[in-house]
Short mmCIF file of C-alpha atoms and ligand atoms in Angstrom, two decimals:
data_model
loop_
_atom_site.label_atom_id
_atom_site.label_comp_id
_atom_site.label_asym_id
_atom_site.label_seq_id
_atom_site.Cartn_x
_atom_site.Cartn_y
_atom_site.Cartn_z
CA UNK I 1 118.71 87.72 115.28
CA UNK I 2 121.64 89.16 112.85
CA UNK I 3 121.47 92.76 114.50
CA UNK I 4 122.64 93.24 118.45
CA UNK I 5 122.17 95.64 120.72
CA UNK I 6 124.95 97.37 120.31
CA UNK I 7 124.13 97.73 116.72
CA UNK I 8 120.80 98.43 117.25
CA UNK I 9 122.26 101.28 119.77
CA UNK I 10 124.29 102.40 116.73
CA UNK I 11 121.14 102.58 114.34
CA UNK I 12 119.55 105.00 116.71
CA UNK I 13 122.51 107.06 117.23
CA UNK I 14 122.87 107.50 113.51
CA UNK I 15 118.90 108.41 113.11
CA UNK I 16 119.37 111.14 115.45
CA UNK I 17 122.63 112.35 115.65
CA UNK I 18 124.31 113.96 112.99
CA UNK I 19 125.74 111.74 111.10
CA UNK I 20 128.31 113.36 108.64
CA UNK I 21 126.89 111.73 105.38
CA UNK I 22 123.40 113.15 106.44
CA UNK I 23 123.86 116.80 108.29
CA UNK I 24 120.52 117.87 107.48
CA UNK I 25 118.34 114.94 108.39
CA UNK I 26 119.65 115.10 112.10
CA UNK I 27 120.07 119.03 112.35
CA UNK I 28 116.01 119.15 111.65
CA UNK I 29 115.08 115.31 112.35
CA UNK I 30 113.25 115.83 109.30
CA UNK I 31 114.71 114.59 105.81
CA UNK I 32 114.55 117.32 103.07
CA UNK I 33 112.76 116.81 99.88
CA UNK I 34 113.76 114.45 97.27
CA UNK I 35 116.24 117.13 94.49
CA UNK I 36 113.58 118.32 92.36
CA UNK I 37 110.70 116.84 93.57
CA UNK I 38 108.06 119.77 94.49
CA UNK I 39 106.11 119.36 98.00
CA UNK I 40 102.99 119.82 95.75
CA UNK I 41 103.91 116.60 93.49
CA UNK I 42 103.76 114.13 95.89
CA UNK I 43 101.01 111.31 96.98
CA UNK I 44 100.23 113.01 100.88
CA UNK I 45 99.98 115.91 99.13
CA UNK I 46 97.33 115.19 96.69
CA UNK I 47 95.74 112.85 98.52
CA UNK I 48 91.83 113.83 100.41
CA UNK I 49 92.83 115.06 103.67
CA UNK I 50 90.59 111.89 105.46
CA UNK I 51 92.99 109.16 103.47
CA UNK I 52 96.65 108.55 105.23
CA UNK I 53 98.78 107.27 102.16
CA UNK I 54 101.57 105.03 104.15
CA UNK I 55 104.20 102.28 103.34
CA UNK I 56 106.31 99.78 104.94
CA UNK I 57 109.45 101.27 106.43
CA UNK I 58 112.17 99.14 105.19
CA UNK I 59 114.53 97.02 108.19
CA UNK I 60 114.70 93.43 109.68
CA UNK I 61 113.35 90.47 108.22
CA UNK I 62 114.70 89.96 104.59
CA UNK I 63 116.61 92.95 104.62
CA UNK I 64 119.01 91.17 107.64
CA UNK I 65 120.01 88.67 104.71
CA UNK I 66 120.87 91.35 101.60
CA UNK I 67 124.14 93.08 100.90
CA UNK I 68 123.30 96.47 102.11
CA UNK I 69 122.91 97.99 105.08
CA UNK I 70 119.81 99.14 106.89
CA UNK I 71 117.71 100.67 104.68
CA UNK I 72 116.58 102.93 107.86
CA UNK I 73 117.84 105.18 108.41
CA UNK I 74 121.15 104.58 106.62
CA UNK I 75 119.49 105.07 103.08
CA UNK I 76 119.27 108.90 102.77
CA UNK I 77 117.63 108.97 99.58
CA UNK I 78 115.21 106.52 100.70
CA UNK I 79 114.22 108.73 103.43
CA UNK I 80 113.64 111.44 101.60
CA UNK I 81 111.35 109.74 99.67
CA UNK I 82 109.32 108.85 102.84
CA UNK I 83 109.13 111.53 104.33
CA UNK I 84 108.32 113.14 101.40
CA UNK I 85 105.74 110.83 99.91
CA UNK I 86 103.81 109.29 102.93
CA UNK I 87 101.72 110.41 105.33
CA UNK I 88 101.66 106.82 107.35
CA UNK I 89 104.18 104.66 107.82
CA UNK I 90 104.57 100.66 108.93
CA UNK I 91 106.94 98.89 110.34
CA UNK I 92 107.92 96.42 108.08
CA UNK I 93 109.43 93.87 110.78
CA UNK I 94 110.77 96.07 113.43
CA UNK I 95 107.81 95.37 115.74
CA UNK I 96 107.44 92.02 115.31
CA UNK I 97 107.71 89.54 118.38
CA UNK I 98 111.16 88.05 117.04
CA UNK I 99 112.62 91.52 115.98
CA UNK I 100 111.12 93.49 119.31
CA UNK I 101 111.32 90.92 122.06
CA UNK I 102 114.08 88.69 120.86
CA UNK I 103 114.52 87.24 124.55
CA UNK I 104 112.48 86.66 127.20
CA UNK I 105 113.22 89.36 129.45
CA UNK I 106 114.91 91.68 126.40
CA UNK I 107 112.87 94.62 124.36
CA UNK I 108 114.42 95.71 121.54
CA UNK I 109 113.11 99.06 121.12
CA UNK I 110 115.71 101.01 119.15
CA UNK I 111 114.65 100.67 115.81
CA UNK I 112 110.90 101.50 115.90
CA UNK I 113 111.58 104.42 118.69
CA UNK I 114 113.78 105.92 115.78
CA UNK I 115 110.60 105.37 113.17
CA UNK I 116 108.10 106.99 115.40
CA UNK I 117 110.84 110.06 115.99
CA UNK I 118 111.13 110.23 112.16
CA UNK I 119 107.09 109.66 112.01
CA UNK I 120 106.46 112.44 114.63
CA UNK I 121 109.33 114.62 112.89
CA UNK I 122 107.84 114.43 109.45
CA UNK I 123 104.28 114.59 110.53
CA UNK I 124 103.31 111.14 109.74
CA UNK I 125 101.05 108.85 111.52
CA UNK I 126 102.08 105.41 112.54
CA UNK I 127 100.51 102.06 112.01
CA UNK I 128 101.83 99.17 114.51
CA UNK I 129 102.26 95.50 113.23
CA UNK I 130 101.78 93.29 114.90
CA UNK I 131 100.93 91.86 118.60
CA UNK I 132 99.45 88.15 117.82
CA UNK I 133 100.50 86.12 114.87
CA UNK I 134 101.45 82.89 113.84
CA UNK I 135 105.32 83.63 112.02
CA UNK I 136 108.69 85.72 112.88
CA UNK I 137 108.07 84.76 116.67
CA UNK I 138 111.12 84.04 118.40
CA UNK I 139 112.70 80.36 119.23
CA UNK I 140 112.40 81.21 122.98
CA UNK I 141 108.65 81.19 122.40
CA UNK I 142 107.80 78.40 120.19
CA UNK I 143 110.26 76.10 122.11
CA UNK I 144 109.71 77.44 125.21
CA UNK I 145 107.76 75.14 127.95
CA UNK I 146 105.68 76.99 129.45
CA UNK I 147 102.23 76.11 131.04
CA UNK I 148 98.97 78.10 129.65
CA UNK I 149 99.11 80.87 132.37
CA UNK I 150 102.54 81.28 131.52
CA UNK I 151 101.98 81.96 128.13
CA UNK I 152 98.86 84.26 128.85
CA UNK I 153 100.97 86.16 130.86
CA UNK I 154 103.96 86.39 128.55
CA UNK I 155 101.53 87.31 125.97
CA UNK I 156 99.49 90.35 128.26
CA UNK I 157 103.16 91.56 129.23
CA UNK I 158 104.39 92.00 125.74
CA UNK I 159 101.02 93.91 124.43
CA UNK I 160 100.94 96.11 127.38
CA UNK I 161 104.47 96.64 127.41
CA UNK I 162 104.54 97.22 123.51
CA UNK I 163 101.29 99.13 123.05
CA UNK I 164 102.19 101.22 126.27
CA UNK I 165 105.57 102.43 125.12
CA UNK I 166 104.29 104.10 121.94
CA UNK I 167 100.94 105.09 123.79
CA UNK I 168 99.08 108.12 121.80
CA UNK I 169 101.81 107.63 118.53
CA UNK I 170 100.69 104.69 116.91
CA UNK I 171 97.48 105.74 114.96
CA UNK I 172 96.02 101.76 114.35
CA UNK I 173 97.31 98.83 115.90
CA UNK I 174 97.22 95.28 113.41
CA UNK I 175 96.40 93.47 117.02
CA UNK I 176 95.52 90.08 114.99
CA UNK I 177 97.33 89.46 112.27
CA UNK I 178 96.50 86.39 109.61
CA UNK I 179 94.38 83.99 112.21
CA UNK I 180 92.42 82.36 109.69
CA UNK I 181 93.60 79.44 107.06
CA UNK I 182 92.22 80.14 103.72
CA UNK I 183 89.28 77.73 104.39
CA UNK I 184 88.20 80.35 106.97
CA UNK I 185 88.89 78.25 109.98
CA UNK I 186 91.31 79.54 113.05
CA UNK I 187 94.92 78.58 112.79
CA UNK I 188 94.37 76.33 115.53
CA UNK I 189 97.84 74.27 114.43
CA UNK I 190 100.35 77.09 113.81
CA UNK I 191 99.03 80.12 115.91
CA UNK I 192 101.21 79.29 119.09
CA UNK I 193 98.47 81.43 121.10
CA UNK I 194 94.87 79.93 119.75
CA UNK I 195 96.75 76.29 119.81
CA UNK I 196 97.66 76.63 123.12
CA UNK I 197 95.14 78.87 124.97
CA UNK I 198 92.09 78.57 122.59
CA UNK I 199 89.97 81.02 120.59
CA UNK I 200 88.87 83.32 123.52
CA UNK I 201 92.41 84.49 123.48
CA UNK I 202 91.83 86.74 120.78
CA UNK I 203 89.47 88.83 122.72
CA UNK I 204 91.71 89.56 125.66
CA UNK I 205 94.60 90.33 123.52
CA UNK I 206 92.58 93.37 122.10
CA UNK I 207 91.14 94.50 125.60
CA UNK I 208 94.90 94.37 126.40
CA UNK I 209 95.79 96.55 123.91
CA UNK I 210 92.73 98.57 124.12
CA UNK I 211 93.80 99.56 127.92
CA UNK I 212 97.16 99.82 126.97
CA UNK I 213 96.73 102.52 124.62
CA UNK I 214 92.89 103.28 124.78
CA UNK I 215 93.09 105.79 121.23
CA UNK I 216 94.59 103.64 119.11
CA UNK I 217 92.56 101.83 116.56
CA UNK I 218 92.73 98.38 116.79
CA UNK I 219 92.66 95.84 113.62
CA UNK I 220 92.25 92.24 112.18
CA UNK I 221 94.22 92.03 109.10
CA UNK I 222 95.19 89.24 106.87
CA UNK I 223 95.80 88.56 103.39
CA UNK I 224 93.90 86.58 101.30
CA UNK I 225 90.57 88.74 102.19
CA UNK I 226 90.35 90.88 99.12
CA UNK I 227 87.33 89.33 98.03
CA UNK I 228 84.15 87.57 99.36
CA UNK I 229 85.29 84.73 100.13
CA UNK I 230 85.70 81.85 102.96
CA UNK I 231 88.20 83.82 104.53
CA UNK I 232 86.74 87.20 104.83
CA UNK I 233 83.49 86.04 105.49
CA UNK I 234 84.84 84.35 109.01
CA UNK I 235 85.73 87.86 109.84
CA UNK I 236 82.42 89.16 108.82
CA UNK I 237 80.98 86.52 111.21
CA UNK I 238 83.72 87.11 114.27
CA UNK I 239 83.88 90.87 114.12
CA UNK I 240 80.33 91.59 115.44
CA UNK I 241 80.47 88.42 117.29
CA UNK I 242 83.56 90.34 119.48
CA UNK I 243 82.11 93.35 119.67
CA UNK I 244 78.45 92.18 121.04
CA UNK I 245 80.51 91.09 123.95
CA UNK I 246 81.92 94.45 124.70
CA UNK I 247 85.54 93.34 122.82
CA UNK I 248 86.97 96.72 121.47
CA UNK I 249 87.85 95.88 117.56
CA UNK I 250 87.56 98.97 115.47
CA UNK I 251 88.80 97.58 111.82
CA UNK I 252 89.57 95.32 109.73
CA UNK I 253 92.24 95.45 107.36
CA UNK I 254 93.41 93.97 103.74
CA UNK I 255 96.73 93.66 103.20
CA UNK I 256 96.61 93.45 99.56
CA UNK I 257 99.66 91.15 98.12
CA UNK I 258 98.50 90.99 94.51
CA UNK I 259 100.16 89.05 91.38
CA UNK I 260 99.50 90.22 87.40
CA UNK I 261 99.25 86.21 87.24
CA UNK I 262 95.94 86.46 88.78
CA UNK I 263 92.88 88.68 87.95
CA UNK I 264 92.06 91.40 89.92
CA UNK I 265 90.10 91.05 92.83
CA UNK I 266 87.11 93.21 91.30
CA UNK I 267 84.89 92.28 94.56
CA UNK I 268 87.24 94.31 96.63
CA UNK I 269 85.20 97.39 96.86
CA UNK I 270 81.96 95.54 97.55
CA UNK I 271 84.12 93.32 100.19
CA UNK I 272 85.27 96.66 102.07
CA UNK I 273 81.99 98.34 102.04
CA UNK I 274 80.13 95.20 103.97
CA UNK I 275 82.90 96.02 106.63
CA UNK I 276 81.80 99.11 106.43
CA UNK I 277 78.27 98.54 107.08
CA UNK I 278 79.00 97.11 110.09
CA UNK I 279 80.37 100.57 111.01
CA UNK I 280 84.22 99.15 111.20
CA UNK I 281 86.93 101.21 109.54
CA UNK I 282 88.70 99.46 107.24
CA UNK I 283 92.62 99.92 105.88
CA UNK I 284 94.73 98.35 102.73
CA UNK I 285 97.49 97.97 104.35
CA UNK I 286 100.16 95.98 102.67
CA UNK I 287 99.52 96.31 98.90
CA UNK I 288 102.11 95.67 96.27
CA UNK I 289 101.50 93.83 92.82
CA UNK I 290 104.13 91.39 91.60
CA UNK I 291 104.55 90.83 88.15
CA UNK I 292 106.66 88.00 86.23
CA UNK I 293 109.89 88.96 85.21
CA UNK I 294 113.19 86.74 84.48
CA UNK I 295 116.07 87.78 85.68
CA UNK I 296 118.14 90.00 83.88
CA UNK I 297 114.85 91.18 82.47
CA UNK I 298 112.63 94.35 82.36
CA UNK I 299 108.51 94.22 82.39
CA UNK I 300 107.32 95.17 79.20
CA UNK I 301 105.20 98.27 79.33
CA UNK I 302 101.93 96.15 78.98
CA UNK I 303 102.72 94.53 82.35
CA UNK I 304 103.93 98.00 83.84
CA UNK I 305 100.07 99.30 82.76
CA UNK I 306 98.65 96.01 83.76
CA UNK I 307 100.35 96.83 87.30
CA UNK I 308 99.48 100.30 87.09
CA UNK I 309 95.67 99.67 86.49
CA UNK I 310 95.50 96.73 89.67
CA UNK I 311 97.32 99.84 92.14
CA UNK I 312 94.77 101.85 91.05
CA UNK I 313 91.55 99.87 91.21
CA UNK I 314 92.68 98.80 94.99
CA UNK I 315 93.13 102.57 95.75
CA UNK I 316 89.73 103.87 93.78
CA UNK I 317 88.14 100.85 96.06
CA UNK I 318 89.21 102.56 99.35
CA UNK I 319 88.15 105.81 98.09
CA UNK I 320 84.75 104.36 97.06
CA UNK I 321 84.61 103.40 100.97
CA UNK I 322 83.59 105.81 103.33
CA UNK I 323 85.46 104.86 106.60
CA UNK I 324 88.47 103.59 104.28
CA UNK I 325 91.16 105.91 105.67
CA UNK I 326 94.49 104.54 105.06
CA UNK I 327 96.10 103.06 101.99
CA UNK I 328 99.32 101.67 102.54
CA UNK I 329 101.98 99.69 100.26
CA UNK I 330 104.24 97.50 101.23
CA UNK I 331 107.46 99.48 100.64
CA UNK I 332 107.62 101.69 97.60
CA UNK I 333 111.09 100.84 95.92
CA UNK I 334 111.57 97.96 94.25
CA UNK I 335 115.36 98.04 95.78
CA UNK I 336 113.99 96.77 99.24
CA UNK I 337 111.28 94.80 98.35
CA UNK I 338 110.26 91.71 99.85
CA UNK I 339 109.26 90.14 96.88
CA UNK I 340 112.04 89.15 94.88
CA UNK I 341 113.69 87.54 97.85
CA UNK I 342 110.30 85.39 98.56
CA UNK I 343 109.52 84.84 95.17
CA UNK I 344 111.23 83.32 92.61
CA UNK I 345 110.61 84.86 88.92
CA UNK I 346 108.66 87.24 90.33
CA UNK I 347 109.18 91.09 91.25
CA UNK I 348 109.15 95.03 90.41
CA UNK I 349 106.14 94.79 92.78
CA UNK I 350 106.19 98.32 94.24
CA UNK I 351 105.60 101.69 92.74
CA UNK I 352 109.51 103.76 91.97
CA UNK I 353 112.64 101.84 90.48
CA UNK I 354 115.56 100.72 92.31
CA UNK I 355 116.76 104.16 91.76
CA UNK I 356 113.54 105.77 92.96
CA UNK I 357 112.14 106.92 89.52
CA UNK I 358 108.35 106.40 89.23
CA UNK I 359 106.40 103.75 87.53
CA UNK I 360 103.29 104.24 85.78
CA UNK I 361 102.05 102.76 89.51
CA UNK I 362 103.16 105.99 91.18
CA UNK I 363 101.36 108.06 88.58
CA UNK I 364 98.27 105.92 88.49
CA UNK I 365 97.99 106.49 92.43
CA UNK I 366 98.85 109.86 92.12
CA UNK I 367 96.12 110.81 89.45
CA UNK I 368 93.38 108.43 91.46
CA UNK I 369 94.33 110.95 94.42
CA UNK I 370 93.87 113.84 92.55
CA UNK I 371 90.53 113.21 91.21
CA UNK I 372 89.46 112.33 94.71
CA UNK I 373 90.53 115.80 96.21
CA UNK I 374 90.30 117.99 92.89
CA UNK I 375 92.98 121.32 93.18
CA UNK I 376 94.63 120.27 96.05
CA UNK I 377 97.76 119.97 94.25
CA UNK I 378 97.29 123.39 93.60
CA UNK I 379 96.79 124.63 97.17
O1 G3I A 401 113.07 82.95 110.31
C1 G3I A 401 114.28 82.56 108.80
C2 G3I A 401 115.51 82.06 109.49
O2 G3I A 401 115.56 81.36 110.54
C3 G3I A 401 116.40 81.89 108.07
O3 G3I A 401 118.25 81.91 108.78
C4 G3I A 401 116.73 83.62 107.76
C5 G3I A 401 117.06 82.94 106.70
O4 G3I A 401 117.22 83.55 105.24
O5 G3I A 401 115.38 83.36 107.03
C6 G3I A 401 114.68 83.79 108.51
O6 G3I A 401 113.40 84.44 107.46
C7 G3I A 401 113.04 85.73 107.33
C8 G3I A 401 112.07 86.39 107.77
O7 G3I A 401 112.04 87.61 107.57
C9 G3I A 401 112.57 86.67 109.43
O8 G3I A 401 113.53 87.76 109.71
C10 G3I A 401 112.54 85.15 105.76
O9 G3I A 401 113.59 84.70 104.86
C11 G3I A 401 111.77 86.26 105.39
O10 G3I A 401 111.60 86.31 103.93
C12 G3I A 401 111.05 87.00 106.12
O11 G3I A 401 110.70 88.85 105.35
C13 G3I A 401 109.71 89.14 105.73
C14 G3I A 401 108.13 88.46 105.85
O12 G3I A 401 107.44 89.38 106.43
C15 G3I A 401 108.13 87.31 106.98
O13 G3I A 401 107.17 86.42 106.94
C16 G3I A 401 109.81 90.53 105.23
O14 G3I A 401 110.76 91.11 105.56
C17 G3I A 401 108.17 91.30 105.41
O15 G3I A 401 108.21 92.07 104.15
C18 G3I A 401 107.27 90.40 105.23
O16 G3I A 401 105.83 90.96 105.59
C19 G3I A 401 104.93 90.29 105.71
C20 G3I A 401 103.71 91.02 106.43
O17 G3I A 401 104.65 91.51 108.09
C21 G3I A 401 102.47 90.39 106.71
N1 G3I A 401 101.80 90.26 105.77
C22 G3I A 401 102.77 89.62 104.66
C23 G3I A 401 103.88 90.29 104.59
C24 G3I A 401 104.90 89.48 103.21
O18 G3I A 401 105.42 88.51 103.67
#
C-alpha cells in the first residue's frame, strides 16, 4: 500500500481535528454549503424522501497514483459539495480488502471511520463496498498458501470484523461483487473464494454479514447487468434459490458504468422491475457515463446532452420502480474520476466539471428528482 499507518492516522486526525485550512469543517464536523449554493438547490433536497442520492467518496485505488492529496478529507471544496448534494456515500476503495485489510493480522480502519463519521454528521447513509470480490485483494491473500479451512476462517473473520465494526452505521452492503462472468457462469477461476471453497461460500458470506449486522440490507452488485441478459438472468435465478434456503439476501444492485459509445440500455427499468417483482430492493450503485474526448479537447454540446440523457433515463428507471431506493453516482466531479485513468481517450464521465460547476447531466438529474417530488425544492 502506498499510504501507511502513520499517514492513515494523520488522515483521520485531519478529518476530525481542527486543520488550519478548514476550521468550519472541524468545528462542526460538518461541511458548510458551497458558496452560492442554496440548500434548496441540491440533489438531496429535491429528491423524494424514499430515494437516497449517493456518490462514491474518492480515495484509494487510482487516486494513490495521481498527483494530488487524498481527496477525502483534504479537498475542502470537494467536502462541501459531498455534504451538500448527497444523502448517501459509498467508499470508492476504502473498504476493499487490499485497503482495509492490508496484512493478515492488520486492519486499517482510519479512512473508513472518518467517512462514517462525516456521513453521520451530515445525515447521510452509507453503502458498504465490498466483502467478497475477485479484484483488489491483498497479495498476502491471493498469493498465500492457505488450506480451505484457513481460507474460510479468514473470510468469516474479515466479514464479521468489518461489518461488525460499522453495525448500525452502514445501511446497505455490497456483500458479493461481480461474481458472474458476462455469459452468466460463476467466476470460478478469478474469484479466490468460489475457486477454492466452491459456490456454497456465497451463501455463507451473506449469513456472516447478517449475523454481524442484522439490520443492514445485503446486496449482490455487478456491472453489465443493466439489461435483461445472461448475467442478469443468472442473478434472477440465483437470488430466489438462495432465499429459498433461508440465505439473507435483500437486494440486487446494478452498477451502471455507461458509455455514450454504446446505446442506452433501454430495458433497464424492465430489468429492475423483474427483481422488484421478486420482493427485492434494487439500487443503482456506481453510475457514470463516459465520453470519447481526445486529450486537450472539450466534449461537444451534443455529447453533453447525450450524457445528460443517459443519466436522466437511468434515474427515471430507478424512480419508476417501487423498491429502487438508492441511486449512486461513481464520483461527482471529473477532478477525481477513475475513468480517464482507466480508459485512454475517454473521460468527463461525471456530473460536475473539475471546478465543481454543473454539467447538463447534473441539471438532468435535478429535473427528474423535482418531477418525482414536485414542490420539495420550495419547502
Ligand atoms: O493493483 C495495482 C498495482 O499493482 C499497481 O502498482 C498500481 C499502479 O497503477 O495499480 C494498482 O491497481 C489500481 C487499483 O485501483 C488498485 O489500487 C488501478 O491502477 C486503479 O485503476 C484501480 O482503481 C479502482 C478500481 O475500482 C479497481 O478495480 C478505482 O479507484 C475505483 O473507482 C474502481 O471502482 C470499481 C468498483 O469498486 C467496482 N465496480 C467497478 C468500479 C470501476 O472500476
